[in-house]
């Protein structure tokens, strides 16, 4: 191989649904990723990826290459983390990975304030459903909803994230004898929590909020989404369901980078102020 950086492109493509997604992970362009993959295939004399209806799949040759290069990729990522950690000052990029629904419900205002306080920081936000890999430096900071933070991560738990049942006032004012269940496609939220007929199942928190606001039924939502909606109220007969935790994390190798430190401290403070909303104990839960 003439260009070891092609391994970075190759690893980004593994598991990516599209060339565009791999490009976003790398902070480069769709055309650059396509060109570098074609160049690597030409150099090796073998096809690496086959395009299918569901995305890109590794060929058998590429799988063997991936197995051999995992250690090399880990070492390259470690060098990247070391270099990033040594950067000084509050000017330059810092990449944040956070679920879109949590961003829209909780973090849009705090991150806007961060941008005003640190005008020389270029904040790059990834709201993809699959949270970025800290070890590969796909993100510098992640806000992760989990009970099992990854190894080598540095950070803290900032809130519990329970589920509660919600419906619109109009639906509750004219409630049918057998309720209609609007299910978030997430195991703890799928099954009705009362006698109800399932009428919708969807993997988008925002879409479930909209259908509930339109009076289509009752459903479970994270409190940070349900309590934030002005068109929904709690269904008091259904108790709150304990669920996940929210963590703010970075890789231990880069935690002293000034931009990472500034962003994490800002997020800690933001979650301290919004913890009541997330945990369903604020005035909005009433």
Coordinates of C-alpha atoms in Angstrom, one line a residue:
X1 CA 0.0 0.0 0.0
X2 CA 1.3 3.4 -1.0
X3 CA -1.1 5.5 1.2
X4 CA -1.8 4.2 4.7
X5 CA -4.4 6.9 5.1
X6 CA -6.6 4.9 2.7
X7 CA -7.1 2.6 5.7
X8 CA -9.0 5.4 7.4
X9 CA -11.3 5.6 4.4
X10 CA -11.7 1.8 4.4
X11 CA -12.6 1.7 8.1
X12 CA -15.1 4.5 7.8
X13 CA -16.9 2.5 5.0
X14 CA -17.2 -0.6 7.2
X15 CA -20.8 -0.6 8.5
X16 CA -21.7 2.7 6.8
X17 CA -25.0 2.7 5.0
X18 CA -23.7 4.9 2.2
X19 CA -20.6 6.7 0.9
X20 CA -22.2 9.9 2.2
X21 CA -22.4 8.6 5.7
X22 CA -18.7 7.5 5.6
X23 CA -17.8 11.0 4.3
X24 CA -19.7 12.6 7.2
X25 CA -17.8 10.5 9.7
X26 CA -14.5 11.6 8.2
X27 CA -15.4 15.2 7.7
X28 CA -14.7 15.0 3.9
X29 CA -16.7 14.8 0.7
X30 CA -18.7 12.0 -1.0
X31 CA -16.4 12.3 -4.1
X32 CA -13.2 12.0 -2.0
X33 CA -14.4 8.8 -0.3
X34 CA -15.5 7.2 -3.6
X35 CA -12.2 8.2 -5.3
X36 CA -10.0 6.8 -2.5
X37 CA -11.9 3.5 -2.3
X38 CA -11.6 3.0 -6.1
X39 CA -7.9 3.8 -5.8
X40 CA -7.4 1.3 -3.0
X41 CA -9.3 -1.4 -4.9
X42 CA -7.1 -0.7 -8.0
X43 CA -3.9 -0.9 -5.9
X44 CA -5.0 -4.2 -4.2
X45 CA -6.5 -5.6 -7.4
X46 CA -9.7 -6.7 -5.6
X47 CA -13.2 -5.3 -5.1
X48 CA -13.8 -4.3 -1.5
X49 CA -17.5 -3.3 -1.3
X50 CA -20.6 -4.5 -3.1
X51 CA -23.6 -2.2 -3.2
X52 CA -26.9 -3.7 -2.0
X53 CA -30.4 -2.4 -1.4
X54 CA -29.5 -2.0 2.3
X55 CA -26.1 -0.3 1.8
X56 CA -22.6 -1.4 1.2
X57 CA -21.4 -4.9 2.1
X58 CA -17.8 -6.2 2.5
X59 CA -16.6 -8.7 0.0
X60 CA -14.9 -11.8 1.4
X61 CA -11.5 -10.3 0.5
X62 CA -12.4 -7.0 2.2
X63 CA -13.4 -9.0 5.4
X64 CA -10.0 -10.6 5.5
X65 CA -8.4 -7.2 5.0
X66 CA -10.5 -5.7 7.8
X67 CA -9.5 -8.5 10.2
X68 CA -5.8 -7.9 9.4
X69 CA -6.0 -4.1 9.7
X70 CA -8.0 -3.8 12.9
X71 CA -4.8 -3.4 14.9
X72 CA -3.3 -1.0 12.4
X73 CA -6.5 1.1 12.5
X74 CA -6.5 1.1 16.3
X75 CA -2.9 2.4 16.3
X76 CA -3.7 5.1 13.8
X77 CA -6.7 6.2 15.9
X78 CA -4.4 6.3 19.0
X79 CA -2.0 8.6 17.1
X80 CA -4.9 10.8 16.0
X81 CA -6.1 11.0 19.6
X82 CA -2.6 11.9 20.9
X83 CA -2.2 14.7 18.3
X84 CA -5.7 16.1 19.0
X85 CA -5.0 16.0 22.8
X86 CA -1.9 18.2 22.3
X87 CA -3.8 20.9 20.5
X88 CA -4.0 24.1 22.6
X89 CA -6.4 27.0 22.6
X90 CA -10.1 27.5 22.0
X91 CA -10.0 27.8 18.2
X92 CA -10.8 24.9 15.8
X93 CA -13.2 22.0 15.5
X94 CA -14.9 20.0 18.2
X95 CA -17.3 17.2 17.1
X96 CA -20.4 16.3 19.1
X97 CA -22.5 13.2 18.6
X98 CA -26.0 13.3 20.1
X99 CA -29.4 11.9 19.2
X100 CA -31.5 14.3 17.2
X101 CA -34.5 14.1 19.6
X102 CA -32.4 14.9 22.6
X103 CA -30.7 17.8 20.7
X104 CA -34.1 19.3 19.7
X105 CA -35.7 18.8 23.2
X106 CA -32.8 19.7 25.5
X107 CA -29.6 20.9 23.9
X108 CA -30.5 23.4 21.1
X109 CA -30.5 26.4 23.4
X110 CA -27.4 25.4 25.5
X111 CA -25.4 24.7 22.3
X112 CA -26.4 28.0 20.9
X113 CA -25.1 29.7 24.1
X114 CA -21.9 27.7 23.7
X115 CA -21.4 29.0 20.2
X116 CA -21.8 32.6 21.5
X117 CA -19.4 32.1 24.3
X118 CA -16.7 30.4 22.1
X119 CA -17.0 32.1 18.7
X120 CA -13.7 30.6 17.4
X121 CA -14.8 27.0 18.1
X122 CA -16.3 25.3 15.0
X123 CA -18.9 23.0 16.5
X124 CA -19.7 20.0 14.3
X125 CA -22.9 18.1 15.5
X126 CA -23.7 14.6 14.3
X127 CA -27.4 13.6 15.0
X128 CA -27.3 10.2 13.4
X129 CA -29.1 7.4 15.2
X130 CA -25.8 5.5 15.5
X131 CA -23.7 7.4 17.9
X132 CA -20.1 7.9 16.8
X133 CA -17.1 5.9 18.0
X134 CA -14.9 7.8 20.4
X135 CA -12.0 5.4 19.9
X136 CA -11.9 6.1 16.2
X137 CA -12.3 9.8 16.8
X138 CA -15.5 9.9 14.8
X139 CA -16.6 12.3 17.6
X140 CA -14.7 14.2 20.3
X141 CA -17.7 14.2 22.7
X142 CA -20.8 12.0 22.7
X143 CA -24.1 12.4 24.7
X144 CA -25.1 8.8 25.0
X145 CA -28.3 7.2 26.3
X146 CA -27.1 4.0 27.8
X147 CA -26.6 2.0 31.0
X148 CA -23.2 0.7 29.9
X149 CA -20.7 3.5 28.9
X150 CA -17.9 2.2 26.7
X151 CA -14.5 1.4 28.0
X152 CA -11.8 4.1 27.9
X153 CA -14.5 6.7 28.1
X154 CA -14.2 9.7 30.5
X155 CA -17.2 11.6 31.7
X156 CA -20.2 11.3 33.9
X157 CA -23.9 10.4 34.1
X158 CA -26.0 13.6 33.9
X159 CA -29.5 12.2 34.3
X160 CA -31.8 9.3 34.4
X161 CA -34.1 9.1 31.4
X162 CA -37.5 7.4 32.3
X163 CA -40.5 6.9 30.1
X164 CA -44.0 8.2 30.8
X165 CA -47.4 7.9 29.1
X166 CA -48.8 10.9 27.1
X167 CA -51.9 11.9 25.2
X168 CA -53.5 15.0 24.0
X169 CA -56.2 16.8 26.0
X170 CA -58.6 16.4 23.2
X171 CA -58.1 12.6 23.1
X172 CA -58.5 12.3 26.9
X173 CA -61.7 14.5 26.8
X174 CA -63.3 12.1 24.3
X175 CA -61.6 8.9 25.2
X176 CA -62.8 5.7 23.6
X177 CA -63.9 2.7 25.6
X178 CA -60.8 0.8 24.4
X179 CA -57.8 3.1 24.1
X180 CA -55.6 3.4 21.1
X181 CA -51.9 2.7 21.6
X182 CA -49.3 4.7 19.7
X183 CA -46.1 2.7 20.1
X184 CA -42.6 4.0 19.9
X185 CA -40.6 1.1 18.2
X186 CA -38.4 0.6 21.3
X187 CA -38.9 -2.6 23.4
X188 CA -40.0 -0.9 26.7
X189 CA -42.5 1.3 24.8
X190 CA -44.1 -1.2 22.4
X191 CA -46.6 -3.1 24.5
X192 CA -49.7 -1.2 25.7
X193 CA -49.5 -0.3 29.4
X194 CA -53.3 -0.5 29.7
X195 CA -56.2 -2.1 27.8
X196 CA -55.6 -0.6 24.4
X197 CA -55.5 -1.5 20.7
X198 CA -52.2 -1.0 19.0
X199 CA -52.8 1.4 16.0
X200 CA -49.3 2.7 15.2
X201 CA -45.7 1.7 15.7
X202 CA -42.9 4.1 14.7
X203 CA -39.1 4.3 15.3
X204 CA -39.1 8.1 15.5
X205 CA -39.7 9.9 18.8
X206 CA -40.7 13.1 16.9
X207 CA -43.2 11.2 14.7
X208 CA -44.8 9.6 17.8
X209 CA -45.1 13.0 19.5
X210 CA -46.9 14.4 16.4
X211 CA -49.4 11.5 16.3
X212 CA -50.1 11.8 20.0
X213 CA -50.6 15.6 19.6
X214 CA -53.1 14.9 16.9
X215 CA -55.2 12.9 19.3
X216 CA -54.5 9.5 17.8
X217 CA -54.0 7.7 21.1
X218 CA -51.8 7.1 24.2
X219 CA -48.1 6.2 24.1
X220 CA -44.9 6.1 26.1
X221 CA -42.2 8.6 25.4
X222 CA -39.0 9.7 27.1
X223 CA -40.0 12.5 29.5
X224 CA -37.6 14.9 27.8
X225 CA -39.8 14.7 24.7
X226 CA -43.3 14.2 26.2
X227 CA -43.0 17.0 28.8
X228 CA -41.5 19.4 26.3
X229 CA -44.6 19.1 24.0
X230 CA -47.2 21.8 24.7
X231 CA -49.8 19.6 23.1
X232 CA -49.4 16.6 25.4
X233 CA -50.2 15.8 29.0
X234 CA -49.3 12.9 31.3
X235 CA -51.7 10.0 31.6
X236 CA -51.6 9.8 35.4
X237 CA -53.0 6.3 35.7
X238 CA -49.9 4.8 34.0
X239 CA -46.8 5.0 36.3
X240 CA -43.5 6.2 35.0
X241 CA -41.2 3.5 33.6
X242 CA -37.5 3.5 34.6
X243 CA -35.3 3.2 31.6
X244 CA -31.9 4.5 30.5
X245 CA -29.3 7.0 31.7
X246 CA -27.8 9.9 29.9
X247 CA -24.0 10.3 29.9
X248 CA -21.6 12.9 28.6
X249 CA -18.4 11.2 27.5
X250 CA -15.1 11.7 25.7
X251 CA -12.2 9.4 25.2
X252 CA -9.8 9.4 28.1
X253 CA -6.9 10.3 25.7
X254 CA -8.4 13.6 24.5
X255 CA -10.2 14.8 27.6
X256 CA -7.6 17.6 28.3
X257 CA -8.0 19.2 24.9
X258 CA -9.3 22.7 25.7
X259 CA -12.2 22.6 23.2
X260 CA -13.3 19.2 24.5
X261 CA -13.0 20.4 28.1
X262 CA -15.0 23.6 27.4
X263 CA -17.8 21.7 25.6
X264 CA -18.1 19.0 28.3
X265 CA -18.2 21.6 31.1
X266 CA -20.9 23.4 29.2
X267 CA -22.9 20.2 28.7
X268 CA -22.6 19.3 32.4
X269 CA -24.1 22.6 33.3
X270 CA -26.8 22.4 30.7
X271 CA -27.9 19.0 31.9
X272 CA -27.9 20.2 35.5
X273 CA -30.4 22.9 34.6
X274 CA -32.6 20.5 32.5
X275 CA -32.4 17.4 34.7
X276 CA -35.9 18.0 36.0
X277 CA -37.3 17.9 32.5
X278 CA -35.4 14.8 31.5
X279 CA -36.3 12.9 34.7
X280 CA -39.9 14.0 34.5
X281 CA -39.9 15.9 37.8
X282 CA -40.1 19.5 36.6
X283 CA -43.2 21.7 36.6
X284 CA -43.7 20.7 33.0
X285 CA -44.6 17.2 34.1
X286 CA -47.6 18.4 35.9

